[in-house]
Amino acid sequence: MVTLLRHRGFALIWAAGLFSSVASWLLLTGLPIYVFGVTGSALTTSAVFLVELLCGITLGSFAGALADRHDRFRLMSGVAVLQAAVVVPLLGQPDHHLWVISLVAGAQAVLTQTFDSARNAVLPRLVEPAHLVRANSVIALNMSVGRLIGGSLGGFAITRDGTRYLAVGATVAFVITAALIAAGRRAAHHAATESTTPDRTSSFLTAWRHGLRAMLRNRSVRMTIVSVALGGIAQGLFVVLFVVFVSRVLHADGTLTGVLRGVQAIGGVAGGLIIGMLGARLSPRLLMSLGATTFALISLVIWNGPAVTRRPEWYIGLFILVGAPGVAYASGAFAQIQQSVPDTELGRAFGVYYAIFNASQGLGMAAAGLLGDVLNVVLVLNVQAALYLASGAVAYLGLRSVPQQRAAVRQRATVDVG
């Protein structure tokens, strides 16, 4: 991991991702808290999440296509500037204009997906193929650290002055992100042996359709997406029913709910560090299958644990543990796509990845809403764990006969500086 961070271009992209993650979690945490505080309505609050999800589903694959048509460094820097600009309306007092908050949340969802797709697509050009798993784990580490910092500060930033401090914090973080990306581009440009110009010979929609067809023809991507979709449904079930589980089964209040969601990031940080040290020894397929399977087994212990004990410290420990396999799975999935897709199509591949995950998560949330009050919540959550087991099985069996396609690494000696 230290070796990776000695690469100036990678280190700057890593730092930029950290600030971007902090800003995103500030908004993801703070905006729903603010909306609920103003309206007192769970339905109105859920609308913020719904807008974010729908925007990610409908526009996610288009966002990824942008990363294949433009200089990825410039795109990331420009997106970060746009994210800072989009937050500006929150500097006012949108108490009676909650539609403004919904628009901000939706725009941020699309812009974040664009940034993440471009970052994941440019990563193979910054590191050697053998270090991709390790590099992805270090990037995934940002998500956990950003969740710890941004998620914690998001609640504190909401004051009687409304969203002003929240907006200031997010704006500053996004501006720093843009500056770091610009510096990273210069460092990568200096290290590059040649440059690569994105293909703009076809129209945007034609290139987008071509990219989708290419993804469907690629067995490695298909199997990865199926595994991710199963995990997305499971995640959607968790998002809704986790709160119900804490309340009805553990007989605890919202305080424990917040603590359990927060400490999961601690495990994510630990997992990122461990995989950063050992990642080169594990294949992406093995990381995906082990990550999903371990996640499922720990989940089964959590959901069925109340039959033995309801002690909060027991569940705090389990939720710390469950954060690590999540990072392992994500690192493996990203590396699997990066090793299987040509550089010119990586942006669209990750756009499809995020769109499918969001759609699957939405399906899981809808199923949880329908089943949560009809069936026993522990029964449904056991199904959630079974879906993670299925996700791991698909990764292990479906990717076993897939040869490592090296089309994606032919240009990795160069850097996308346009």
Coordinates of C-alpha atoms in Angstrom, one line a residue:
M1 CA 0.0 0.0 0.0
V2 CA 2.8 2.4 0.8
T3 CA 4.4 1.6 -2.6
L4 CA 1.2 2.7 -4.3
L5 CA 1.0 6.0 -2.4
R6 CA 4.6 6.8 -3.4
H7 CA 3.2 7.1 -7.0
R8 CA 2.4 10.8 -7.0
G9 CA -0.4 10.5 -9.6
F10 CA -2.2 7.7 -7.7
A11 CA -1.6 9.4 -4.3
L12 CA -3.3 12.6 -5.5
I13 CA -6.3 10.7 -7.0
W14 CA -6.6 8.8 -3.8
A15 CA -6.6 12.0 -1.7
A16 CA -9.1 13.5 -4.1
G17 CA -11.4 10.5 -3.7
L18 CA -11.2 10.9 0.1
F19 CA -12.3 14.5 0.1
S20 CA -15.1 13.6 -2.4
S21 CA -16.3 10.8 -0.2
V22 CA -16.3 13.1 2.9
A23 CA -18.4 15.6 1.0
S24 CA -20.8 13.0 -0.4
W25 CA -21.4 11.5 3.1
L26 CA -21.9 15.0 4.6
L27 CA -24.8 15.4 2.2
L28 CA -26.1 11.8 2.4
T29 CA -26.3 12.0 6.1
G30 CA -27.2 15.7 6.7
L31 CA -29.9 16.2 4.1
P32 CA -32.3 13.5 5.3
I33 CA -31.8 14.6 8.9
Y34 CA -32.7 18.2 7.9
V35 CA -35.7 17.2 5.9
F36 CA -37.1 15.0 8.7
G37 CA -36.4 17.8 11.2
V38 CA -38.4 20.3 9.1
T39 CA -41.3 18.1 8.0
G40 CA -41.4 15.4 10.6
S41 CA -42.5 13.1 7.8
A42 CA -40.8 9.8 7.1
L43 CA -42.5 9.7 3.7
T44 CA -41.0 13.1 2.7
T45 CA -37.6 12.1 4.0
S46 CA -37.7 8.8 2.0
A47 CA -38.4 10.9 -1.1
V48 CA -34.9 12.3 -0.9
F49 CA -33.5 8.8 -1.1
L50 CA -35.9 7.9 -3.9
V51 CA -34.8 10.8 -6.0
E52 CA -31.1 9.9 -5.5
L53 CA -31.8 6.3 -6.4
L54 CA -33.9 7.0 -9.5
C55 CA -31.3 9.5 -10.9
G56 CA -28.6 6.9 -10.4
I57 CA -30.6 4.2 -12.2
T58 CA -31.8 6.3 -15.1
L59 CA -28.7 8.3 -15.8
G60 CA -25.9 6.2 -14.4
S61 CA -24.9 4.4 -17.6
F62 CA -24.9 7.7 -19.5
A63 CA -22.6 9.1 -16.8
G64 CA -20.2 6.3 -17.4
A65 CA -20.2 6.9 -21.1
L66 CA -18.9 10.4 -20.5
A67 CA -15.7 8.9 -19.1
D68 CA -15.0 7.1 -22.4
R69 CA -15.5 10.3 -24.5
H70 CA -13.5 12.8 -22.5
D71 CA -10.2 13.2 -20.7
R72 CA -11.0 11.4 -17.5
F73 CA -8.9 13.7 -15.3
R74 CA -10.5 16.8 -16.7
L75 CA -13.9 15.1 -16.4
M76 CA -13.4 14.3 -12.7
S77 CA -12.1 17.8 -12.0
G78 CA -15.0 19.4 -13.8
V79 CA -17.5 17.2 -12.0
A80 CA -16.1 18.1 -8.6
V81 CA -16.5 21.8 -9.5
L82 CA -20.1 21.1 -10.6
Q83 CA -20.8 19.3 -7.3
A84 CA -19.5 22.4 -5.4
A85 CA -21.8 24.6 -7.5
V86 CA -24.8 22.4 -7.1
V87 CA -24.5 22.7 -3.3
V88 CA -24.7 26.5 -3.4
P89 CA -28.5 26.7 -3.1
L90 CA -28.2 25.0 0.3
L91 CA -26.4 28.1 1.6
G92 CA -29.8 29.8 1.8
Q93 CA -32.9 28.7 3.8
P94 CA -34.7 26.1 1.8
D95 CA -37.2 25.4 4.6
H96 CA -40.3 25.9 2.4
H97 CA -38.6 24.7 -0.8
L98 CA -37.8 21.1 -0.2
W99 CA -37.9 20.5 -3.9
V100 CA -34.6 22.3 -4.0
I101 CA -33.1 19.7 -1.7
S102 CA -34.5 16.9 -3.8
L103 CA -32.9 18.5 -7.0
V104 CA -29.6 18.9 -5.2
A105 CA -29.7 15.3 -4.0
G106 CA -30.5 14.0 -7.5
A107 CA -27.8 16.0 -9.2
Q108 CA -25.2 14.9 -6.6
A109 CA -26.2 11.3 -7.2
V110 CA -25.5 11.6 -11.0
L111 CA -22.3 13.6 -10.5
T112 CA -21.0 11.2 -7.9
Q113 CA -21.6 8.3 -10.2
T114 CA -19.8 10.1 -13.1
F115 CA -16.8 10.9 -10.8
D116 CA -16.6 7.3 -9.5
S117 CA -16.9 5.8 -13.0
A118 CA -14.1 8.0 -14.4
R119 CA -11.9 7.3 -11.3
N120 CA -12.3 3.6 -11.6
A121 CA -11.7 3.7 -15.3
V122 CA -8.5 5.7 -15.0
L123 CA -7.1 3.6 -12.2
P124 CA -5.6 0.8 -14.5
R125 CA -3.5 3.5 -16.2
L126 CA -1.9 4.6 -12.9
V127 CA -0.9 1.2 -11.5
E128 CA 0.5 -2.1 -12.8
P129 CA -2.1 -4.8 -13.5
A130 CA -0.7 -6.9 -10.7
H131 CA -1.5 -4.1 -8.2
L132 CA -5.1 -3.5 -9.3
V133 CA -6.7 -5.4 -6.4
R134 CA -4.5 -3.6 -3.9
A135 CA -5.2 -0.2 -5.6
N136 CA -8.9 -0.8 -5.5
S137 CA -8.8 -1.7 -1.8
V138 CA -7.0 1.6 -1.1
I139 CA -9.7 3.4 -3.0
A140 CA -12.4 1.5 -1.2
L141 CA -10.7 2.5 2.1
N142 CA -11.7 6.1 1.2
M143 CA -15.3 5.2 1.2
S144 CA -15.1 3.9 4.8
V145 CA -13.0 6.8 6.0
G146 CA -15.3 9.3 4.2
R147 CA -18.3 7.6 5.8
L148 CA -16.7 7.9 9.3
I149 CA -15.8 11.5 8.8
G150 CA -18.6 12.8 6.6
G151 CA -21.3 10.7 8.3
S152 CA -20.3 11.9 11.7
L153 CA -20.1 15.6 10.7
G154 CA -23.3 15.5 8.6
G155 CA -25.5 15.5 11.7
F156 CA -23.5 18.1 13.6
A157 CA -23.5 20.4 10.5
I158 CA -27.3 20.7 10.7
T159 CA -28.1 23.5 13.1
R160 CA -30.8 26.1 13.6
D161 CA -29.2 27.9 10.7
G162 CA -30.4 25.1 8.4
T163 CA -28.2 23.6 5.7
R164 CA -25.7 26.5 5.6
Y165 CA -22.8 24.8 7.4
L166 CA -23.5 21.6 5.6
A167 CA -23.2 23.3 2.3
V168 CA -20.0 25.2 3.3
G169 CA -18.3 21.9 4.4
A170 CA -19.3 20.0 1.2
T171 CA -18.4 22.9 -1.1
V172 CA -14.9 23.2 0.4
A173 CA -14.3 19.5 0.2
F174 CA -15.4 19.4 -3.5
V175 CA -13.2 22.4 -4.4
I176 CA -10.2 20.6 -2.8
T177 CA -11.1 17.5 -4.8
A178 CA -11.0 19.4 -8.0
A179 CA -7.6 20.9 -7.2
L180 CA -6.1 17.5 -6.3
I181 CA -7.4 16.0 -9.5
A182 CA -5.9 18.8 -11.5
A183 CA -2.5 18.2 -9.8
G184 CA -2.9 14.5 -10.3
R185 CA -3.4 15.0 -14.0
R186 CA -0.2 17.0 -14.2
A187 CA 1.7 14.3 -12.3
A188 CA 0.3 11.5 -14.5
H189 CA 1.0 13.6 -17.7
H190 CA 4.6 13.9 -16.5
A191 CA 4.9 10.1 -16.0
A192 CA 3.2 9.1 -19.2
T193 CA 5.2 7.8 -22.2
E194 CA 2.4 8.7 -24.6
S195 CA -1.1 10.1 -24.5
T196 CA -4.4 8.6 -25.5
T197 CA -7.2 10.5 -27.2
P198 CA -10.7 9.4 -26.4
D199 CA -12.7 8.2 -29.3
R200 CA -15.3 10.7 -30.4
T201 CA -15.9 9.4 -34.0
S202 CA -19.4 8.3 -33.2
S203 CA -22.3 10.1 -31.6
F204 CA -22.7 9.9 -27.8
L205 CA -25.9 7.7 -28.0
T206 CA -24.3 5.4 -30.6
A207 CA -21.2 5.0 -28.4
W208 CA -23.5 4.4 -25.4
R209 CA -25.5 1.7 -27.2
H210 CA -22.3 0.1 -28.4
G211 CA -20.9 0.0 -24.9
L212 CA -24.0 -1.7 -23.5
R213 CA -23.9 -4.4 -26.3
A214 CA -20.2 -4.9 -25.6
M215 CA -20.9 -5.4 -21.9
L216 CA -23.6 -8.0 -22.6
R217 CA -21.2 -10.0 -24.9
N218 CA -18.5 -10.0 -22.2
R219 CA -19.0 -13.1 -20.0
S220 CA -16.7 -11.8 -17.3
V221 CA -18.7 -8.6 -17.0
R222 CA -22.1 -10.4 -17.2
M223 CA -21.2 -12.7 -14.3
T224 CA -19.8 -9.8 -12.3
I225 CA -23.0 -7.8 -12.9
V226 CA -25.2 -10.8 -11.9
S227 CA -23.3 -11.2 -8.7
V228 CA -23.5 -7.4 -8.0
A229 CA -27.3 -7.5 -8.8
L230 CA -27.9 -10.2 -6.2
G231 CA -25.8 -8.2 -3.6
G232 CA -27.8 -5.0 -4.6
I233 CA -31.1 -6.7 -3.8
A234 CA -29.7 -7.9 -0.5
Q235 CA -28.5 -4.4 0.3
G236 CA -31.9 -2.9 -0.5
L237 CA -33.5 -5.4 1.9
F238 CA -31.0 -4.4 4.6
V239 CA -31.5 -0.6 4.2
V240 CA -35.2 -0.9 5.0
L241 CA -35.3 -3.8 7.4
F242 CA -32.2 -3.1 9.5
V243 CA -34.1 -0.3 11.3
V244 CA -37.0 -2.7 11.9
F245 CA -34.7 -5.4 13.2
V246 CA -33.1 -3.1 15.8
S247 CA -36.5 -1.8 17.0
R248 CA -38.6 -5.0 17.0
V249 CA -36.0 -7.7 17.6
L250 CA -33.3 -6.0 19.6
H251 CA -35.8 -3.8 21.4
A252 CA -33.4 -0.8 21.0
D253 CA -33.9 2.8 19.9
G254 CA -32.4 5.0 17.2
T255 CA -29.2 5.5 19.1
L256 CA -28.1 1.9 18.6
T257 CA -29.3 2.1 15.0
G258 CA -26.9 5.0 14.3
V259 CA -24.0 3.4 16.2
L260 CA -24.3 0.1 14.3
R261 CA -24.4 1.8 10.9
G262 CA -21.4 4.0 11.9
V263 CA -19.1 1.2 13.3
Q264 CA -19.5 -0.7 10.1
A265 CA -17.1 1.8 8.5
I266 CA -14.4 0.8 11.1
G267 CA -14.4 -2.7 9.7
G268 CA -14.3 -1.2 6.2
V269 CA -11.1 0.7 7.1
A270 CA -9.5 -2.4 8.6
G271 CA -10.5 -4.4 5.6
G272 CA -9.1 -1.9 3.2
L273 CA -5.8 -1.9 5.1
I274 CA -5.6 -5.7 5.2
I275 CA -6.4 -6.2 1.5
G276 CA -4.0 -3.4 0.7
M277 CA -1.3 -5.5 2.2
L278 CA -2.4 -8.9 0.9
G279 CA -4.4 -8.0 -2.3
A280 CA -1.8 -9.0 -4.8
R281 CA -2.0 -12.6 -3.5
L282 CA -5.7 -12.9 -4.1
S283 CA -7.5 -13.0 -7.5
P284 CA -10.5 -10.7 -8.0
R285 CA -12.8 -13.7 -8.3
L286 CA -11.6 -15.1 -5.0
L287 CA -12.0 -11.7 -3.3
M288 CA -15.6 -11.4 -4.6
S289 CA -16.6 -14.9 -3.6
L290 CA -14.9 -14.8 -0.2
G291 CA -16.1 -11.3 0.5
A292 CA -19.8 -12.1 -0.3
T293 CA -19.7 -15.5 1.5
T294 CA -18.1 -14.0 4.7
F295 CA -20.6 -11.1 4.6
A296 CA -23.5 -13.6 4.4
L297 CA -22.2 -15.8 7.3
I298 CA -21.7 -12.8 9.6
S299 CA -25.2 -11.6 8.6
L300 CA -26.7 -14.9 9.5
V301 CA -25.1 -14.7 13.0
I302 CA -26.4 -11.1 13.4
W303 CA -30.0 -11.8 12.3
N304 CA -30.3 -15.0 14.4
G305 CA -28.2 -13.8 17.3
P306 CA -31.2 -12.5 19.4
A307 CA -32.1 -16.1 20.1
V308 CA -29.0 -16.1 22.2
T309 CA -28.4 -12.5 23.4
R310 CA -29.5 -8.9 22.8
R311 CA -26.5 -7.3 24.3
P312 CA -25.6 -4.2 22.3
E313 CA -21.8 -4.7 22.5
W314 CA -22.2 -8.1 20.8
Y315 CA -23.9 -6.5 17.8
I316 CA -21.4 -3.6 17.7
G317 CA -18.6 -6.1 17.4
L318 CA -20.4 -8.0 14.6
F319 CA -21.1 -4.9 12.7
I320 CA -17.5 -3.9 12.8
L321 CA -16.6 -7.3 11.5
V322 CA -19.1 -7.2 8.6
G323 CA -17.5 -4.0 7.2
A324 CA -14.3 -5.8 6.1
P325 CA -15.8 -8.4 3.6
G326 CA -17.8 -5.6 2.0
V327 CA -14.6 -3.9 1.0
A328 CA -13.1 -7.2 -0.2
Y329 CA -16.0 -7.8 -2.5
A330 CA -16.0 -4.3 -3.9
S331 CA -12.3 -4.4 -4.5
G332 CA -12.5 -7.7 -6.3
A333 CA -15.5 -6.6 -8.5
F334 CA -13.8 -3.4 -9.6
A335 CA -10.6 -5.3 -10.4
Q336 CA -12.5 -8.0 -12.3
I337 CA -14.1 -5.4 -14.6
Q338 CA -10.8 -3.5 -15.0
Q339 CA -9.0 -6.7 -16.1
S340 CA -11.8 -7.8 -18.5
V341 CA -12.8 -4.6 -20.4
P342 CA -10.8 -2.6 -22.9
D343 CA -9.7 0.8 -21.7
T344 CA -11.9 2.6 -24.2
E345 CA -15.0 1.0 -22.7
L346 CA -14.2 1.1 -19.0
G347 CA -16.3 4.2 -18.3
R348 CA -19.4 2.6 -19.7
A349 CA -18.7 -0.7 -17.9
F350 CA -18.6 1.1 -14.6
G351 CA -21.7 3.2 -15.6
V352 CA -23.6 -0.1 -16.1
Y353 CA -22.2 -1.5 -12.8
Y354 CA -23.5 1.4 -10.8
A355 CA -26.9 1.6 -12.7
I356 CA -27.5 -2.1 -12.1
F357 CA -26.5 -1.9 -8.5
N358 CA -28.9 1.0 -7.9
A359 CA -31.7 -0.7 -9.7
S360 CA -31.2 -3.9 -7.7
Q361 CA -31.0 -2.0 -4.5
G362 CA -34.3 -0.2 -5.4
L363 CA -35.9 -3.6 -6.1
G364 CA -34.7 -4.9 -2.7
M365 CA -36.1 -1.8 -0.9
A366 CA -39.4 -2.2 -2.6
A367 CA -39.5 -5.9 -1.6
A368 CA -38.6 -5.0 2.0
G369 CA -41.5 -2.5 2.1
L370 CA -43.9 -5.1 0.9
L371 CA -42.7 -8.0 3.0
G372 CA -41.5 -6.3 6.1
D373 CA -45.0 -6.0 7.7
V374 CA -46.3 -9.3 6.3
L375 CA -43.5 -11.8 7.1
N376 CA -41.3 -12.2 10.1
V377 CA -38.4 -9.7 9.8
V378 CA -35.8 -12.3 10.8
L379 CA -37.1 -14.6 8.1
V380 CA -36.7 -11.9 5.4
L381 CA -33.3 -10.9 6.6
N382 CA -32.2 -14.6 6.4
V383 CA -33.2 -14.4 2.8
Q384 CA -31.1 -11.3 2.5
A385 CA -28.1 -13.3 3.8
A386 CA -28.9 -16.1 1.4
L387 CA -28.7 -13.6 -1.5
Y388 CA -25.2 -12.7 -0.5
L389 CA -24.3 -16.4 -0.5
A390 CA -25.8 -16.7 -4.0
S391 CA -23.7 -13.6 -5.0
G392 CA -20.5 -15.3 -3.8
A393 CA -21.4 -18.5 -5.6
V394 CA -22.0 -16.7 -8.9
A395 CA -18.7 -15.0 -8.6
Y396 CA -16.8 -18.2 -7.7
L397 CA -18.5 -20.5 -10.3
G398 CA -19.4 -18.1 -13.0
L399 CA -16.0 -16.5 -13.2
R400 CA -14.0 -19.8 -12.8
S401 CA -13.9 -20.6 -16.5
V402 CA -13.5 -17.0 -17.6
P403 CA -10.0 -16.3 -19.0
Q404 CA -8.3 -13.1 -17.9
Q405 CA -8.9 -10.8 -20.8
R406 CA -5.9 -8.6 -21.3
A407 CA -7.4 -6.2 -23.8
A408 CA -7.8 -3.8 -20.9
V409 CA -4.2 -3.7 -20.1
R410 CA -2.7 -3.1 -23.5
Q411 CA -2.6 0.6 -22.9
R412 CA -1.8 0.6 -19.2
A413 CA 1.7 2.0 -19.8
T414 CA 0.1 5.2 -20.8
V415 CA -2.0 7.7 -18.9
D416 CA -5.3 9.2 -20.0
V417 CA -4.3 12.9 -20.2
G418 CA -5.9 13.7 -23.6

